[in-house]
Tab-separated table of C-alpha atoms and ligand atoms in Angstrom:
chain	number	residue	atom	x	y	z
K	82	MET	CA	86.153	-54.696	19.629
K	83	LYS	CA	89.234	-56.886	19.754
K	84	THR	CA	89.846	-58.517	23.143
K	85	PHE	CA	93.560	-58.727	24.033
K	86	LEU	CA	94.678	-61.607	26.217
K	87	TYR	CA	97.657	-60.929	28.518
K	88	ASN	CA	99.489	-63.216	30.921
K	89	GLN	CA	102.905	-61.699	31.711
K	90	THR	CA	103.897	-59.436	34.578
K	91	GLN	CA	105.307	-57.015	32.021
K	92	ASP	CA	101.784	-56.696	30.511
K	93	ILE	CA	100.380	-55.179	33.705
K	94	PRO	CA	101.004	-51.547	32.614
K	95	ALA	CA	99.024	-52.202	29.412
K	96	VAL	CA	96.116	-53.591	31.431
K	97	ALA	CA	96.325	-50.628	33.816
K	98	GLN	CA	96.279	-48.290	30.818
K	99	PHE	CA	92.869	-49.616	29.721
K	100	LEU	CA	91.600	-49.015	33.251
K	101	LYS	CA	93.002	-45.472	33.290
K	102	GLN	CA	91.152	-44.827	30.038
K	103	GLY	CA	87.877	-45.774	31.728
K	104	GLN	CA	87.638	-49.213	30.104
K	105	VAL	CA	86.741	-52.528	31.731
K	106	VAL	CA	89.102	-55.513	31.867
K	107	GLY	CA	88.894	-59.120	33.030
K	108	LEU	CA	91.314	-59.997	35.819
K	109	PRO	CA	92.113	-63.001	37.989
K	110	THR	CA	91.459	-63.138	41.706
K	111	GLU	CA	91.819	-66.065	44.106
K	112	THR	CA	88.001	-66.541	44.081
K	113	VAL	CA	86.738	-66.040	40.507
K	114	TYR	CA	87.679	-63.757	37.610
K	115	GLY	CA	86.493	-60.171	38.012
K	116	LEU	CA	85.323	-57.619	35.462
K	117	ALA	CA	87.084	-54.495	36.690
K	118	ALA	CA	86.804	-50.749	36.190
K	119	ASN	CA	87.845	-47.622	38.081
K	120	ALA	CA	85.510	-47.642	41.093
K	121	LEU	CA	85.710	-43.856	41.368
K	122	ASN	CA	84.685	-43.202	37.736
K	123	PRO	CA	80.895	-43.624	37.280
K	124	GLN	CA	81.142	-43.743	33.460
K	125	ALA	CA	83.667	-46.582	33.642
K	126	VAL	CA	81.563	-48.477	36.184
K	127	LYS	CA	78.491	-48.190	33.933
K	128	LYS	CA	80.413	-50.125	31.286
K	129	ILE	CA	80.645	-53.083	33.690
K	130	PHE	CA	76.855	-53.234	33.935
K	131	GLU	CA	76.548	-53.012	30.142
K	132	ALA	CA	79.154	-55.682	29.412
K	133	LYS	CA	77.609	-58.129	31.887
K	134	ASN	CA	74.018	-57.179	31.225
K	135	ARG	CA	73.745	-56.739	34.987
K	136	PRO	CA	70.681	-55.184	36.639
K	137	ALA	CA	71.541	-51.682	37.903
K	138	ASP	CA	70.121	-52.409	41.362
K	139	ASN	CA	72.819	-54.976	42.112
K	140	PRO	CA	75.789	-53.207	43.771
K	141	LEU	CA	79.464	-54.005	43.083
K	142	ILE	CA	82.405	-54.976	45.273
K	143	VAL	CA	85.279	-52.470	45.401
K	144	HIS	CA	88.735	-54.090	45.366
K	145	ILE	CA	91.731	-52.517	47.080
K	146	SER	CA	95.367	-53.573	47.251
K	147	HIS	CA	96.295	-52.146	50.665
K	148	ILE	CA	94.259	-51.748	53.812
K	149	ASP	CA	95.064	-48.032	54.003
K	150	GLN	CA	92.817	-47.537	50.935
K	151	LEU	CA	89.784	-48.599	52.996
K	152	GLY	CA	89.431	-45.330	54.913
K	153	ASP	CA	88.610	-43.376	51.745
K	154	LEU	CA	85.731	-45.669	50.793
K	155	VAL	CA	83.881	-45.931	54.091
K	156	CYS	CA	82.720	-43.385	56.627
K	157	GLU	CA	83.995	-45.379	59.583
K	158	ILE	CA	85.995	-48.533	60.183
K	159	PRO	CA	84.377	-50.424	63.056
K	160	GLU	CA	86.512	-52.560	65.360
K	161	THR	CA	84.912	-55.696	63.884
K	162	ALA	CA	86.197	-54.707	60.423
K	163	ARG	CA	89.710	-54.189	61.744
K	164	LYS	CA	89.676	-57.596	63.369
K	165	LEU	CA	88.360	-59.326	60.242
K	166	ALA	CA	90.871	-57.537	58.034
K	167	ALA	CA	93.715	-58.589	60.326
K	168	ALA	CA	92.522	-62.203	60.222
K	169	PHE	CA	91.461	-62.657	56.580
K	170	TRP	CA	92.860	-59.918	54.323
K	171	PRO	CA	94.285	-60.290	51.807
K	172	GLY	CA	91.804	-63.034	50.961
K	173	PRO	CA	88.301	-64.106	49.948
K	174	LEU	CA	86.330	-61.917	52.368
K	175	THR	CA	84.162	-58.930	51.395
K	176	MET	CA	82.956	-56.509	54.073
K	177	VAL	CA	79.870	-54.326	53.658
K	178	LEU	CA	80.350	-51.034	55.498
K	179	PRO	CA	78.748	-47.574	55.617
K	180	ARG	CA	79.998	-45.841	52.477
K	181	SER	CA	81.845	-42.553	52.112
K	182	GLU	CA	80.767	-39.858	49.672
K	183	LYS	CA	83.697	-40.671	47.404
K	184	VAL	CA	82.031	-43.865	46.219
K	185	PRO	CA	79.760	-43.206	43.227
K	186	ASP	CA	76.079	-44.231	43.446
K	187	VAL	CA	76.428	-46.535	40.464
K	188	VAL	CA	78.800	-48.745	42.510
K	189	THR	CA	76.484	-49.044	45.521
K	190	ALA	CA	73.257	-49.088	43.487
K	191	GLY	CA	72.350	-45.933	45.389
K	192	GLY	CA	72.539	-47.640	48.794
K	193	ASN	CA	74.303	-46.243	51.846
K	194	THR	CA	76.782	-49.106	52.154
K	195	VAL	CA	79.768	-50.239	50.094
K	196	ALA	CA	81.242	-53.741	49.775
K	197	VAL	CA	85.067	-53.832	49.942
K	198	ARG	CA	87.559	-56.638	49.427
K	199	LEU	CA	91.343	-56.924	49.470
K	200	PRO	CA	92.129	-59.914	47.225
K	201	SER	CA	95.171	-62.108	47.765
K	202	HIS	CA	95.865	-62.874	44.096
K	203	PRO	CA	99.219	-61.189	43.363
K	204	MET	CA	98.165	-60.201	39.823
K	205	ALA	CA	94.919	-58.624	41.033
K	206	ARG	CA	96.842	-56.558	43.553
K	207	ALA	CA	99.551	-55.641	41.052
K	208	ILE	CA	96.905	-54.414	38.596
K	209	ILE	CA	95.169	-52.326	41.294
K	210	ASP	CA	98.557	-50.857	42.242
K	211	ALA	CA	99.437	-50.077	38.633
K	212	ALA	CA	96.043	-48.448	38.022
K	213	GLY	CA	96.397	-46.276	41.123
K	214	PHE	CA	92.703	-46.436	42.114
K	215	PRO	CA	90.354	-49.025	43.632
K	216	LEU	CA	88.571	-51.320	41.182
K	217	ALA	CA	84.881	-52.125	41.155
K	218	ALA	CA	84.597	-55.712	39.966
K	219	PRO	CA	81.779	-58.216	39.845
K	220	SER	CA	82.402	-61.721	38.582
K	221	ALA	CA	83.349	-61.580	34.883
K	222	ASN	CA	80.481	-63.703	33.559
K	223	ARG	CA	77.429	-62.589	31.614
K	224	SER	CA	74.707	-62.083	34.224
K	225	GLY	CA	73.039	-65.374	35.153
K	226	SER	CA	75.741	-67.782	33.990
K	227	PRO	CA	78.259	-69.467	36.312
K	228	SER	CA	81.133	-67.260	37.469
K	229	PRO	CA	84.360	-67.694	35.475
K	230	THR	CA	87.258	-69.484	37.127
K	231	THR	CA	89.637	-69.369	34.144
K	232	ALA	CA	90.537	-66.686	31.607
K	233	GLN	CA	89.016	-68.914	28.916
K	234	HIS	CA	85.634	-68.737	30.684
K	235	VAL	CA	85.871	-64.929	30.553
K	236	ILE	CA	86.731	-65.046	26.859
K	237	ASN	CA	83.819	-67.424	26.235
K	238	ASP	CA	81.398	-64.902	27.786
K	239	LEU	CA	82.894	-61.541	26.876
K	240	ASN	CA	85.130	-61.887	23.805
K	241	GLY	CA	84.675	-58.829	21.592
K	242	ILE	CA	82.785	-56.989	24.357
K	243	ILE	CA	85.747	-55.952	26.556
K	244	PRO	CA	89.224	-54.796	25.459
K	245	ALA	CA	91.409	-57.049	27.647
K	246	VAL	CA	91.638	-60.083	29.895
K	247	PHE	CA	94.630	-60.894	32.097
K	248	ASP	CA	95.165	-64.641	32.430
K	249	GLY	CA	96.470	-65.433	35.907
K	250	GLY	CA	95.664	-69.155	35.805
K	251	ALA	CA	92.761	-71.049	37.350
K	252	CYS	CA	91.272	-69.439	40.455
K	253	GLU	CA	92.263	-71.226	43.626
K	254	VAL	CA	89.021	-70.989	45.624
K	255	GLY	CA	86.656	-71.260	42.651
K	256	LEU	CA	83.623	-69.633	44.326
K	257	GLU	CA	83.025	-65.945	44.988
K	258	SER	CA	84.125	-64.333	48.252
K	259	THR	CA	82.332	-64.575	51.553
K	260	VAL	CA	80.251	-61.386	51.990
K	261	ILE	CA	79.629	-60.116	55.524
K	262	SER	CA	77.688	-57.001	56.456
K	263	LEU	CA	79.079	-54.909	59.303
K	264	ALA	CA	76.634	-52.101	58.638
K	265	GLY	CA	73.830	-53.385	60.864
K	266	GLU	CA	73.593	-54.010	64.577
K	267	LYS	CA	75.167	-57.454	64.372
K	268	PRO	CA	77.613	-58.914	61.844
K	269	ARG	CA	75.563	-60.760	59.238
K	270	LEU	CA	76.739	-63.287	56.678
K	271	LEU	CA	75.160	-62.395	53.322
K	272	ARG	CA	76.965	-64.839	51.045
K	273	PRO	CA	79.025	-67.873	52.132
K	274	GLY	CA	82.408	-68.398	50.477
K	275	GLY	CA	85.993	-69.450	51.113
K	276	ILE	CA	86.050	-67.942	54.623
K	277	THR	CA	83.648	-70.128	56.599
K	278	PRO	CA	81.070	-69.134	59.267
K	279	LYS	CA	83.178	-70.959	61.862
K	280	GLN	CA	86.264	-68.903	60.953
K	281	LEU	CA	84.233	-65.682	61.168
K	282	LYS	CA	82.727	-66.651	64.522
K	283	GLU	CA	86.199	-67.336	65.907
K	284	VAL	CA	87.039	-63.673	65.294
K	285	LEU	CA	83.663	-62.040	65.925
K	286	GLY	CA	82.043	-64.246	68.522
K	287	ASP	CA	78.637	-63.510	67.093
K	288	LEU	CA	77.345	-63.938	63.537
K	289	GLU	CA	73.875	-63.943	62.011
K	290	LEU	CA	73.252	-65.923	58.853
K	291	ASP	CA	71.045	-64.196	56.301
K	292	PRO	CA	68.087	-66.488	55.509
K	293	SER	CA	68.671	-66.035	51.761
K	294	ILE	CA	71.826	-68.172	52.051
K	295	THR	CA	69.892	-71.415	52.194
K	296	SER	CA	66.433	-70.493	50.991
K	297	ASP	CA	64.435	-68.834	48.305
K	298	ILE	CA	63.007	-66.239	50.683
K	299	HIS	CA	60.856	-63.465	49.378
K	300	LEU	CA	63.012	-61.651	46.880
K	301	ASN	CA	62.430	-58.133	48.160
K	302	ALA	CA	63.571	-59.044	51.639
K	303	VAL	CA	67.040	-60.026	50.483
K	304	SER	CA	69.806	-57.927	52.015
K	305	SER	CA	72.453	-59.021	49.474
K	306	PRO	CA	70.778	-58.020	46.213
K	307	GLY	CA	72.836	-60.435	44.122
K	308	MET	CA	71.260	-63.403	45.888
K	309	LYS	CA	67.845	-62.683	44.401
K	310	TYR	CA	68.787	-63.159	40.780
K	311	LYS	CA	68.817	-66.424	38.885
K	312	HIS	CA	72.433	-67.327	39.299
K	313	TYR	CA	75.134	-69.798	38.501
K	314	ALA	CA	72.720	-71.720	36.327
K	315	PRO	CA	73.832	-73.910	33.448
K	316	LYS	CA	71.381	-74.476	30.597
K	317	ALA	CA	70.686	-77.980	31.904
K	318	LYS	CA	67.998	-78.478	34.508
K	319	VAL	CA	69.760	-79.211	37.806
K	320	THR	CA	68.166	-81.334	40.539
K	321	LEU	CA	69.870	-81.375	43.919
K	322	LEU	CA	69.535	-84.613	45.873
K	323	ASN	CA	70.051	-85.075	49.604
K	324	GLY	CA	70.918	-88.397	51.160
K	325	ALA	CA	73.559	-91.060	51.674
K	326	SER	CA	75.916	-91.967	48.815
K	327	SER	CA	74.306	-95.388	48.452
K	328	ALA	CA	70.820	-93.894	48.023
K	329	PHE	CA	72.178	-91.332	45.553
K	330	ILE	CA	73.947	-93.978	43.486
K	331	ASP	CA	70.819	-96.185	43.410
K	332	PHE	CA	68.669	-93.255	42.380
K	333	VAL	CA	70.855	-91.997	39.526
K	334	ASN	CA	71.465	-95.488	38.198
K	335	GLY	CA	67.693	-95.810	37.880
K	336	GLN	CA	67.536	-92.737	35.643
K	337	ALA	CA	67.641	-93.184	31.912
K	338	GLY	CA	68.343	-90.260	29.621
K	339	GLN	CA	70.560	-89.463	26.694
K	340	LYS	CA	71.557	-86.054	27.863
K	341	THR	CA	71.790	-86.647	31.601
K	342	ALA	CA	74.908	-86.200	33.725
K	343	VAL	CA	75.618	-86.729	37.402
K	344	LEU	CA	77.466	-84.214	39.559
K	345	CYS	CA	78.987	-86.468	42.179
K	346	PHE	CA	81.916	-87.029	44.497
K	347	GLU	CA	85.043	-88.980	43.587
K	348	GLU	CA	84.120	-91.773	45.996
K	349	GLU	CA	80.834	-92.371	44.125
K	350	GLN	CA	82.027	-92.112	40.570
K	351	GLU	CA	82.940	-95.746	39.890
K	352	LYS	CA	79.518	-97.028	40.854
K	353	ILE	CA	77.578	-94.574	38.722
K	354	GLN	CA	76.517	-95.754	35.275
K	355	LEU	CA	75.716	-92.326	33.795
K	356	PRO	CA	78.342	-89.760	32.674
K	357	CYS	CA	79.894	-88.152	35.774
K	358	LEU	CA	81.072	-84.634	36.464
K	359	CYS	CA	83.333	-85.156	39.459
K	360	LEU	CA	83.338	-82.495	42.195
K	361	GLY	CA	86.358	-84.041	43.933
K	362	SER	CA	86.676	-85.958	47.164
K	363	LYS	CA	83.852	-85.815	49.704
K	364	ALA	CA	86.566	-85.593	52.356
K	365	HIS	CA	87.940	-82.362	50.807
K	366	PRO	CA	84.994	-80.032	50.180
K	367	GLU	CA	87.334	-77.268	48.988
K	368	GLN	CA	87.765	-79.396	45.846
K	369	ALA	CA	84.032	-79.137	45.126
K	370	ALA	CA	84.264	-75.346	45.553
K	371	HIS	CA	87.220	-75.229	43.185
K	372	ASN	CA	85.533	-77.389	40.523
K	373	LEU	CA	81.835	-76.496	40.666
K	374	PHE	CA	81.613	-73.584	38.219
K	375	SER	CA	83.981	-75.206	35.713
K	376	LEU	CA	81.840	-78.324	35.764
K	377	LEU	CA	78.608	-76.381	35.247
K	378	ARG	CA	80.183	-74.698	32.225
K	379	LEU	CA	81.485	-78.049	30.955
K	380	ALA	CA	77.983	-79.518	31.275
K	381	ASP	CA	76.721	-76.798	28.936
K	382	GLU	CA	79.544	-77.378	26.455
K	383	GLN	CA	78.721	-81.084	26.420
K	384	GLY	CA	75.043	-80.368	25.827
K	385	TYR	CA	73.545	-82.020	28.920
K	386	GLU	CA	69.902	-81.227	29.543
K	387	GLN	CA	69.529	-82.758	32.997
K	388	ILE	CA	72.015	-82.872	35.867
K	389	PHE	CA	71.488	-84.789	39.091
K	390	ALA	CA	73.738	-83.332	41.768
K	391	HIS	CA	74.611	-84.869	45.110
K	392	CYS	CA	74.196	-82.304	47.840
K	393	PRO	CA	77.411	-81.466	49.745
K	394	GLU	CA	77.587	-81.142	53.534
K	395	LYS	CA	75.993	-77.803	54.414
K	396	ASP	CA	78.777	-76.519	56.614
K	397	GLY	CA	82.275	-75.095	56.261
K	398	ILE	CA	83.050	-74.330	52.640
K	399	GLY	CA	80.368	-76.905	51.774
K	400	LEU	CA	77.787	-74.261	52.755
K	401	ALA	CA	79.118	-72.034	49.956
K	402	VAL	CA	78.964	-74.904	47.454
K	403	TYR	CA	75.397	-75.650	48.568
K	404	ASN	CA	74.418	-71.960	48.288
K	405	ARG	CA	75.546	-71.907	44.617
K	406	LEU	CA	74.089	-75.324	43.819
K	407	ILE	CA	70.568	-74.595	45.073
K	408	ARG	CA	70.553	-71.524	42.850
K	409	ALA	CA	71.835	-73.561	39.894
K	410	ALA	CA	68.965	-75.935	40.682
K	411	ALA	CA	66.453	-73.073	40.941
K	412	PHE	CA	65.803	-74.423	44.482
K	413	ASP	CA	64.779	-77.881	43.213
K	414	GLU	CA	66.194	-79.792	46.176
K	415	ARG	CA	64.813	-83.211	47.090
K	416	GLU	CA	65.294	-85.745	49.862
K	417	LEU	CA	66.257	-89.102	48.385
K	418	GLU	CA	63.761	-91.019	50.538
K	419	CYS	CA	60.964	-88.897	49.067
K	420	VAL	CA	61.806	-88.796	45.337
G	778	LIG	O1	84.911	-63.104	44.927
G	778	LIG	C1	84.218	-62.147	44.610
G	778	LIG	O2	83.554	-61.524	45.446
G	778	LIG	C2	84.209	-61.751	43.139
G	778	LIG	C3	85.610	-61.302	42.762
G	778	LIG	C4	85.682	-60.745	41.383
G	778	LIG	O3	86.086	-60.400	43.718
G	778	LIG	N1	83.237	-60.734	42.903
G	778	LIG	C5	81.915	-60.993	42.941
G	778	LIG	O4	81.123	-59.909	42.636
G	778	LIG	O5	81.439	-62.076	43.198
G	778	LIG	P1	79.590	-60.065	42.285
G	778	LIG	O6	79.174	-58.711	41.867
G	778	LIG	O7	79.389	-61.155	41.338
G	778	LIG	O8	78.907	-60.358	43.663
G	778	LIG	C6	78.866	-59.346	44.636
G	778	LIG	C7	77.820	-59.673	45.659
G	778	LIG	C8	76.433	-59.546	45.081
G	778	LIG	O9	75.619	-60.566	45.645
G	778	LIG	C9	76.002	-58.166	45.556
G	778	LIG	O10	74.610	-58.040	45.650
G	778	LIG	C10	76.680	-58.097	46.904
G	778	LIG	O11	77.920	-58.739	46.726
G	778	LIG	N2	76.916	-56.708	47.307
G	778	LIG	C11	77.706	-55.785	46.716
G	778	LIG	N3	77.630	-54.601	47.353
G	778	LIG	C12	76.791	-54.791	48.390
G	778	LIG	C13	76.288	-53.941	49.416
G	778	LIG	N4	76.651	-52.674	49.509
G	778	LIG	N5	75.410	-54.476	50.304
G	778	LIG	C14	75.044	-55.778	50.225
G	778	LIG	N6	75.472	-56.627	49.271
G	778	LIG	C15	76.324	-56.137	48.362
G	779	LIG	MG1	78.520	-62.602	40.183
């Protein structure tokens, strides 16, 4: 199959046409690129799972372009959801809510909840509008590899497998959306992202953090199925190191290795003698979020076999960076005093 690459507003009807025909297309969002299909057409949604090689028990996020499309997808809109939508939509927040019967089982992996998001990327919303139906869309990577943050990443993974990709530039946030469940007794953060726990607590008052966010808890107990899979991993072995910059710099400078790179902060780069993949400034953790997946893909392209990564602060958007990094490291996280 030939994969067409579009990037003009006037191409949106062509992209929408593929979606109307039950095909899947790659599209930009403010978080990462999505692999989209008509959420209400089970045959179309199945093609997403095939293209990504995604396990069928991992449910998809449904993307809408206007809040009035939410009512059709869920059986009730709790007050908490209204408040969160008012505060953070359009934007990088996904809400898990009790599903309506309109949502096909293939989208929810047979579960009784559905994840919904209203993205802020103008092209994502224009494509949803042009299609005329909500779009189920996971990240547009092959299952297991880092999520794509540019159209080129999507092409690298899915060229010849999907009919079209819309290039809307590099994704601003760079990590997938924050996922919060409002289907249980208390609001529960399932996946950290661009909307931070502090921001959510300011609106909700109360918020539980799912233990899978920071740990490799028993896989069956995971409430966000996607968190249990090997994720975000480059081919290189990643080791995540905790400790002060000085200890990190000393440690990596003591490491020899032809194919070793260091994932570090801008402030550390000059003092490191190995090749560096720079996350951005320590003082601006949103830069690490923006750069992380690109850097993991770059590490693969450059053939590194070992990456030593300096652990970010585990709060704010840094928590989301940490959540992706410990998965990239297959939970190999060490304290610098102990290594
Ligand atoms: O930013 C994003 O969220 C991107 C863009 C494309 O919107 N999408 C994305 O989708 O990251 P995906 O499929 O890669 O991740 C969706 C996550 C998975 O961890 C999945 O298990 C979880 O959301 N999820 C989806 N539906 C759920 C549900 N009903 N209950 C609990 N978790 C759910
Ligand atoms: Mg994904």
